Short mmCIF file of C-alpha atoms and ligand atoms in Angstrom, two decimals:
data_model
loop_
_atom_site.label_atom_id
_atom_site.label_comp_id
_atom_site.label_asym_id
_atom_site.label_seq_id
_atom_site.Cartn_x
_atom_site.Cartn_y
_atom_site.Cartn_z
CA MET A 10 150.03 99.51 124.34
CA LYS A 11 147.14 98.01 126.07
CA ILE A 12 144.13 100.20 125.24
CA GLY A 13 141.02 99.85 127.33
CA ILE A 14 137.61 101.09 126.07
CA LEU A 15 135.60 102.54 128.60
CA GLY A 16 132.12 103.04 126.55
CA SER A 17 131.94 100.89 123.05
CA GLY A 18 129.25 102.96 121.90
CA LEU A 19 129.88 105.11 118.40
CA MET A 20 132.89 106.58 119.69
CA GLY A 21 134.82 104.14 121.63
CA GLY A 22 133.61 101.26 119.01
CA LYS A 23 134.88 102.83 116.36
CA LEU A 24 138.59 104.40 118.17
CA GLY A 25 139.05 100.38 119.93
CA ILE A 26 138.80 99.21 116.16
CA LEU A 27 141.40 101.60 114.38
CA PHE A 28 143.60 101.24 117.92
CA SER A 29 143.37 97.22 117.31
CA ARG A 30 144.33 97.88 113.70
CA ALA A 31 146.97 100.29 114.27
CA GLY A 32 148.62 97.56 116.58
CA HIS A 33 147.35 98.23 120.13
CA ASP A 34 145.86 95.85 122.20
CA VAL A 35 142.41 96.42 123.26
CA VAL A 36 139.94 95.39 126.05
CA PHE A 37 135.85 96.46 124.69
CA SER A 38 133.97 96.79 127.93
CA TYR A 39 131.08 98.77 128.93
CA ALA A 40 127.92 98.04 126.46
CA ARG A 41 124.35 96.69 126.98
CA SER A 42 125.72 93.55 125.31
CA ASP A 43 128.61 91.31 125.57
CA GLN A 44 127.07 89.94 122.57
CA LYS A 45 128.33 93.45 121.14
CA LEU A 46 131.51 93.62 122.85
CA LYS A 47 132.56 90.59 121.58
CA ARG A 48 131.81 91.50 118.05
CA LEU A 49 133.63 94.45 118.39
CA ALA A 50 136.89 92.48 119.35
CA ARG A 51 136.41 90.06 115.76
CA ASP A 52 135.31 93.06 113.92
CA ALA A 53 139.26 94.93 115.48
CA LYS A 54 140.51 91.79 113.75
CA GLY A 55 143.82 92.32 115.97
CA SER A 56 144.15 91.14 119.64
CA ALA A 57 141.54 92.93 120.58
CA ARG A 58 138.84 90.86 122.72
CA ALA A 59 136.06 92.28 125.36
CA GLY A 60 136.06 92.02 128.80
CA SER A 61 134.60 94.28 132.43
CA PRO A 62 135.36 97.30 132.63
CA GLY A 63 137.36 96.21 135.33
CA GLU A 64 139.76 93.81 132.87
CA ALA A 65 140.11 96.51 130.40
CA VAL A 66 141.57 98.97 133.32
CA ARG A 67 143.89 96.57 134.60
CA ASP A 68 146.67 96.56 132.59
CA ALA A 69 145.61 99.10 130.12
CA ASP A 70 149.02 101.68 129.56
CA ALA A 71 145.79 104.04 128.37
CA VAL A 72 141.96 104.00 129.19
CA LEU A 73 139.53 105.84 126.72
CA LEU A 74 136.31 107.01 128.73
CA ALA A 75 133.44 107.06 126.17
CA VAL A 76 130.18 107.29 127.67
CA HIS A 77 127.66 109.79 127.83
CA TRP A 78 128.03 111.79 130.94
CA LEU A 79 125.67 110.74 132.57
CA ARG A 80 127.06 107.18 132.78
CA VAL A 81 130.39 108.45 133.53
CA ALA A 82 130.28 107.77 137.35
CA ASP A 83 128.48 104.43 137.01
CA VAL A 84 131.59 103.22 134.82
CA LEU A 85 133.84 104.76 136.39
CA LYS A 86 132.59 102.71 139.59
CA GLN A 87 132.86 99.45 137.83
CA ALA A 88 136.48 100.34 136.59
CA GLY A 89 137.85 100.35 139.95
CA ASP A 90 141.14 102.00 140.90
CA LEU A 91 142.58 104.44 138.24
CA SER A 92 145.94 105.27 139.88
CA GLY A 93 148.57 106.35 138.02
CA LYS A 94 146.35 105.24 134.99
CA VAL A 95 146.38 107.49 132.05
CA VAL A 96 142.84 108.25 130.88
CA VAL A 97 141.84 109.47 127.65
CA THR A 98 137.97 110.98 127.50
CA CYS A 99 136.44 112.23 124.63
CA SER A 100 133.26 112.30 127.25
CA LEU A 101 131.23 116.08 126.64
CA PRO A 102 129.13 117.75 129.94
CA MET A 103 125.79 117.13 128.11
CA ASN A 104 122.22 117.20 129.65
CA ALA A 105 120.22 113.96 128.89
CA ASP A 106 118.97 115.09 125.33
CA ASP A 107 122.19 116.31 124.32
CA THR A 108 121.18 119.75 123.37
CA ALA A 109 123.66 121.66 125.88
CA LEU A 110 126.42 121.91 128.16
CA VAL A 111 125.76 120.98 131.55
CA ILE A 112 128.71 122.76 132.82
CA GLY A 113 131.57 124.69 131.05
CA ARG A 114 133.20 129.06 130.77
CA THR A 115 134.72 128.46 134.30
CA THR A 116 135.22 124.33 133.76
CA SER A 117 135.33 121.75 131.81
CA GLY A 118 133.76 117.99 131.90
CA ALA A 119 137.75 116.41 131.28
CA GLU A 120 138.76 118.77 134.64
CA GLU A 121 135.46 117.74 136.55
CA LEU A 122 137.06 114.36 135.38
CA ALA A 123 140.30 115.27 136.59
CA LYS A 124 138.82 115.99 140.18
CA LYS A 125 136.82 112.21 140.81
CA ILE A 126 139.71 110.40 139.46
CA ARG A 127 142.63 112.57 141.27
CA ARG A 128 145.15 109.92 141.04
CA ALA A 129 144.95 109.36 137.42
CA LYS A 130 146.32 111.30 134.62
CA VAL A 131 143.43 112.75 132.38
CA VAL A 132 144.45 113.64 128.79
CA SER A 133 141.12 115.31 126.31
CA ALA A 134 141.27 114.13 123.03
CA PHE A 135 139.15 113.11 120.38
CA GLY A 136 135.67 114.61 121.39
CA THR A 137 136.15 117.31 118.31
CA VAL A 138 135.78 115.05 115.66
CA PRO A 139 131.86 113.09 114.36
CA SER A 140 132.62 109.52 114.98
CA GLU A 141 131.48 109.42 111.65
CA VAL A 142 134.76 110.18 110.00
CA PHE A 143 137.43 108.25 111.90
CA PHE A 144 137.47 104.79 109.43
CA SER A 145 138.17 107.23 106.54
CA VAL A 146 140.91 109.61 108.60
CA PHE A 147 142.49 106.51 108.91
CA GLU A 148 142.35 105.15 105.50
CA ALA A 149 143.96 107.93 104.33
CA ARG A 150 146.67 107.96 107.24
CA ARG A 151 149.64 107.70 104.47
CA LYS A 152 148.32 111.59 102.71
CA ALA A 153 150.71 114.24 103.66
CA ARG A 154 147.88 116.36 104.80
CA ARG A 155 146.30 115.08 107.86
CA PRO A 156 143.02 117.04 109.68
CA SER A 157 144.24 118.32 113.06
CA LEU A 158 143.02 116.86 116.75
CA ALA A 159 143.66 119.38 119.18
CA TYR A 160 144.21 117.91 122.93
CA CYS A 161 145.04 118.91 126.13
CA GLY A 162 146.69 117.71 129.58
CA ASP A 163 148.51 118.52 132.57
CA ASP A 164 150.77 115.48 132.61
CA SER A 165 153.49 115.30 129.67
CA ARG A 166 153.63 111.65 129.97
CA ALA A 167 150.00 110.79 129.64
CA LYS A 168 149.81 113.76 127.19
CA ALA A 169 152.61 111.71 124.89
CA ILE A 170 150.38 108.71 124.80
CA ALA A 171 147.60 110.12 124.07
CA ALA A 172 149.54 111.88 120.92
CA THR A 173 150.40 109.09 120.18
CA LEU A 174 147.34 107.40 119.45
CA ILE A 175 145.89 110.63 117.38
CA SER A 176 148.77 109.89 115.11
CA ASP A 177 148.25 105.98 115.14
CA ILE A 178 144.49 106.98 113.28
CA GLY A 179 145.48 109.50 110.87
CA PHE A 180 145.09 113.06 112.78
CA GLU A 181 147.82 115.31 113.14
CA PRO A 182 148.54 115.87 116.90
CA VAL A 183 148.21 119.07 118.48
CA ASP A 184 149.14 119.90 121.92
CA ALA A 185 146.36 122.64 122.90
CA GLY A 186 147.84 122.97 126.31
CA PRO A 187 146.78 122.41 130.09
CA LEU A 188 143.70 120.42 130.85
CA ARG A 189 142.21 123.57 131.96
CA ILE A 190 141.76 124.46 127.92
CA ALA A 191 139.08 121.71 127.70
CA ARG A 192 137.00 124.05 128.71
CA TYR A 193 137.37 126.08 125.41
CA MET A 194 137.42 122.73 123.38
CA GLU A 195 134.35 121.72 124.41
CA PRO A 196 132.26 124.56 122.83
CA PHE A 197 134.29 123.68 120.19
CA ALA A 198 133.07 119.88 119.75
CA LEU A 199 129.47 121.25 119.70
CA LEU A 200 130.30 123.24 117.31
CA MET A 201 131.89 120.98 115.34
CA GLY A 202 128.27 118.70 116.25
CA GLN A 203 126.20 121.50 115.08
CA LEU A 204 128.26 121.93 111.62
CA ALA A 205 128.19 117.80 111.05
CA TYR A 206 124.61 116.73 111.64
CA GLU A 207 122.55 120.49 111.85
CA GLY A 208 124.44 122.10 109.03
CA ASP A 209 125.00 121.15 105.16
CA GLN A 210 128.39 120.24 105.64
CA GLY A 211 127.79 116.57 107.22
CA PRO A 212 130.27 114.75 109.25
CA GLU A 213 133.17 114.49 107.17
CA VAL A 214 133.61 118.63 108.28
CA ALA A 215 137.22 118.57 109.36
CA TYR A 216 139.33 121.05 110.73
CA ARG A 217 142.87 122.08 110.18
CA PHE A 218 145.25 124.54 111.35
CA GLU A 219 146.67 126.75 109.42
CA ARG A 220 149.85 129.25 109.88
CA TYR A 221 148.17 132.62 108.50
CA ALA A 222 151.56 133.53 106.32
N1 NAP B 5 129.34 110.19 118.88
C1 NAP B 5 130.15 111.20 118.40
O1 NAP B 5 130.26 111.33 117.24
C2 NAP B 5 130.58 112.13 119.36
C3 NAP B 5 131.74 113.31 118.81
C4 NAP B 5 132.48 114.21 120.12
C5 NAP B 5 131.67 113.38 121.38
N2 NAP B 5 130.98 112.34 121.88
C6 NAP B 5 131.00 112.28 123.40
O2 NAP B 5 131.33 110.67 123.06
C7 NAP B 5 130.70 109.77 124.62
C8 NAP B 5 130.15 109.09 123.96
O3 NAP B 5 129.22 109.13 122.77
P1 NAP B 5 128.85 107.82 121.95
O4 NAP B 5 127.82 108.22 120.87
O5 NAP B 5 129.94 107.19 121.47
O6 NAP B 5 127.81 107.34 122.68
P2 NAP B 5 127.16 105.93 122.80
O7 NAP B 5 127.01 105.33 121.42
O8 NAP B 5 125.42 106.12 123.47
O9 NAP B 5 128.60 105.50 123.85
C9 NAP B 5 127.79 105.00 124.64
C10 NAP B 5 128.14 103.45 125.42
O10 NAP B 5 128.23 103.77 126.33
C11 NAP B 5 126.96 102.27 126.73
N3 NAP B 5 126.28 102.37 127.79
C12 NAP B 5 124.85 103.08 127.64
N4 NAP B 5 123.82 103.11 129.28
C13 NAP B 5 124.24 101.54 129.26
C14 NAP B 5 124.62 100.55 130.75
N5 NAP B 5 123.08 101.36 131.32
N6 NAP B 5 125.47 99.50 130.76
C15 NAP B 5 126.55 99.78 130.54
N7 NAP B 5 127.09 99.67 128.88
C16 NAP B 5 125.59 101.32 128.74
C17 NAP B 5 126.73 102.34 125.69
O11 NAP B 5 126.39 100.63 124.98
P3 NAP B 5 125.55 99.77 124.12
O12 NAP B 5 126.76 99.81 123.06
O13 NAP B 5 125.13 98.82 124.45
O14 NAP B 5 124.59 101.23 123.72
C18 NAP B 5 127.67 102.23 124.57
O15 NAP B 5 128.39 101.34 124.31
C19 NAP B 5 129.78 111.15 124.69
O16 NAP B 5 129.92 112.07 126.28
C20 NAP B 5 129.19 111.97 123.98
O17 NAP B 5 129.11 113.69 124.44
C21 NAP B 5 130.45 111.52 121.09
#
């Protein structure tokens, strides 16, 4: 697939590299320096390149939105028309110092994003994982037991694309349901962040859904 990365920081940079290593064509965009985007494209080793947000979106089969909540409006403006595009978001609706969700309970960042880009197909995924673990999960992708990664959305084709990307980088995709379930996934992502960065678990903390019986 052709994947456009909107936001090439901790999440977008690592996920873009791994999508490329998994065989996808990746365009890295939206960082404060073009040099960084070019370096990521080199590190990705596959057929990856640096571009503008508009170029990242133009021919993309899927777009990863990976910017701070305060930068969403700006990156969407630069990206241009997203009609019909699959937009996978890991962007959490956080305040400026990343200490709290600014919306929740009756809506979510993913649902508010879908209202902003009504003609795109939004899937919420990857936000429940600390970025530090992506490479080691990818390295271990041939092992039998993979960590789960929950995703949700309202469009079945978009969800199938997200599930493929999740699986390609070493996780077990778990369909959590429609996009409104992001209301529960986003606070869950904060719990994972709390365990990873504030507790004594470290970022390699993983979750795996098992049946009880
Ligand atoms: N990090 C995690 O483990 C994690 C886990 C779950 C969810 N999330 C969510 O994922 C989203 C992205 O997080 P992140 O940690 O990847 O953030 P990040 O490392 O700060 O990346 C954000 C990207 O936006 C770019 N950017 C910021 N301001 C810009 C500007 N004025 N012009 C152009 N580019 C600009 C940054 O550029 P530079 O590269 O130049 O800094 C960077 O590439 C957030 O919503 C976060 O809540 C993160």
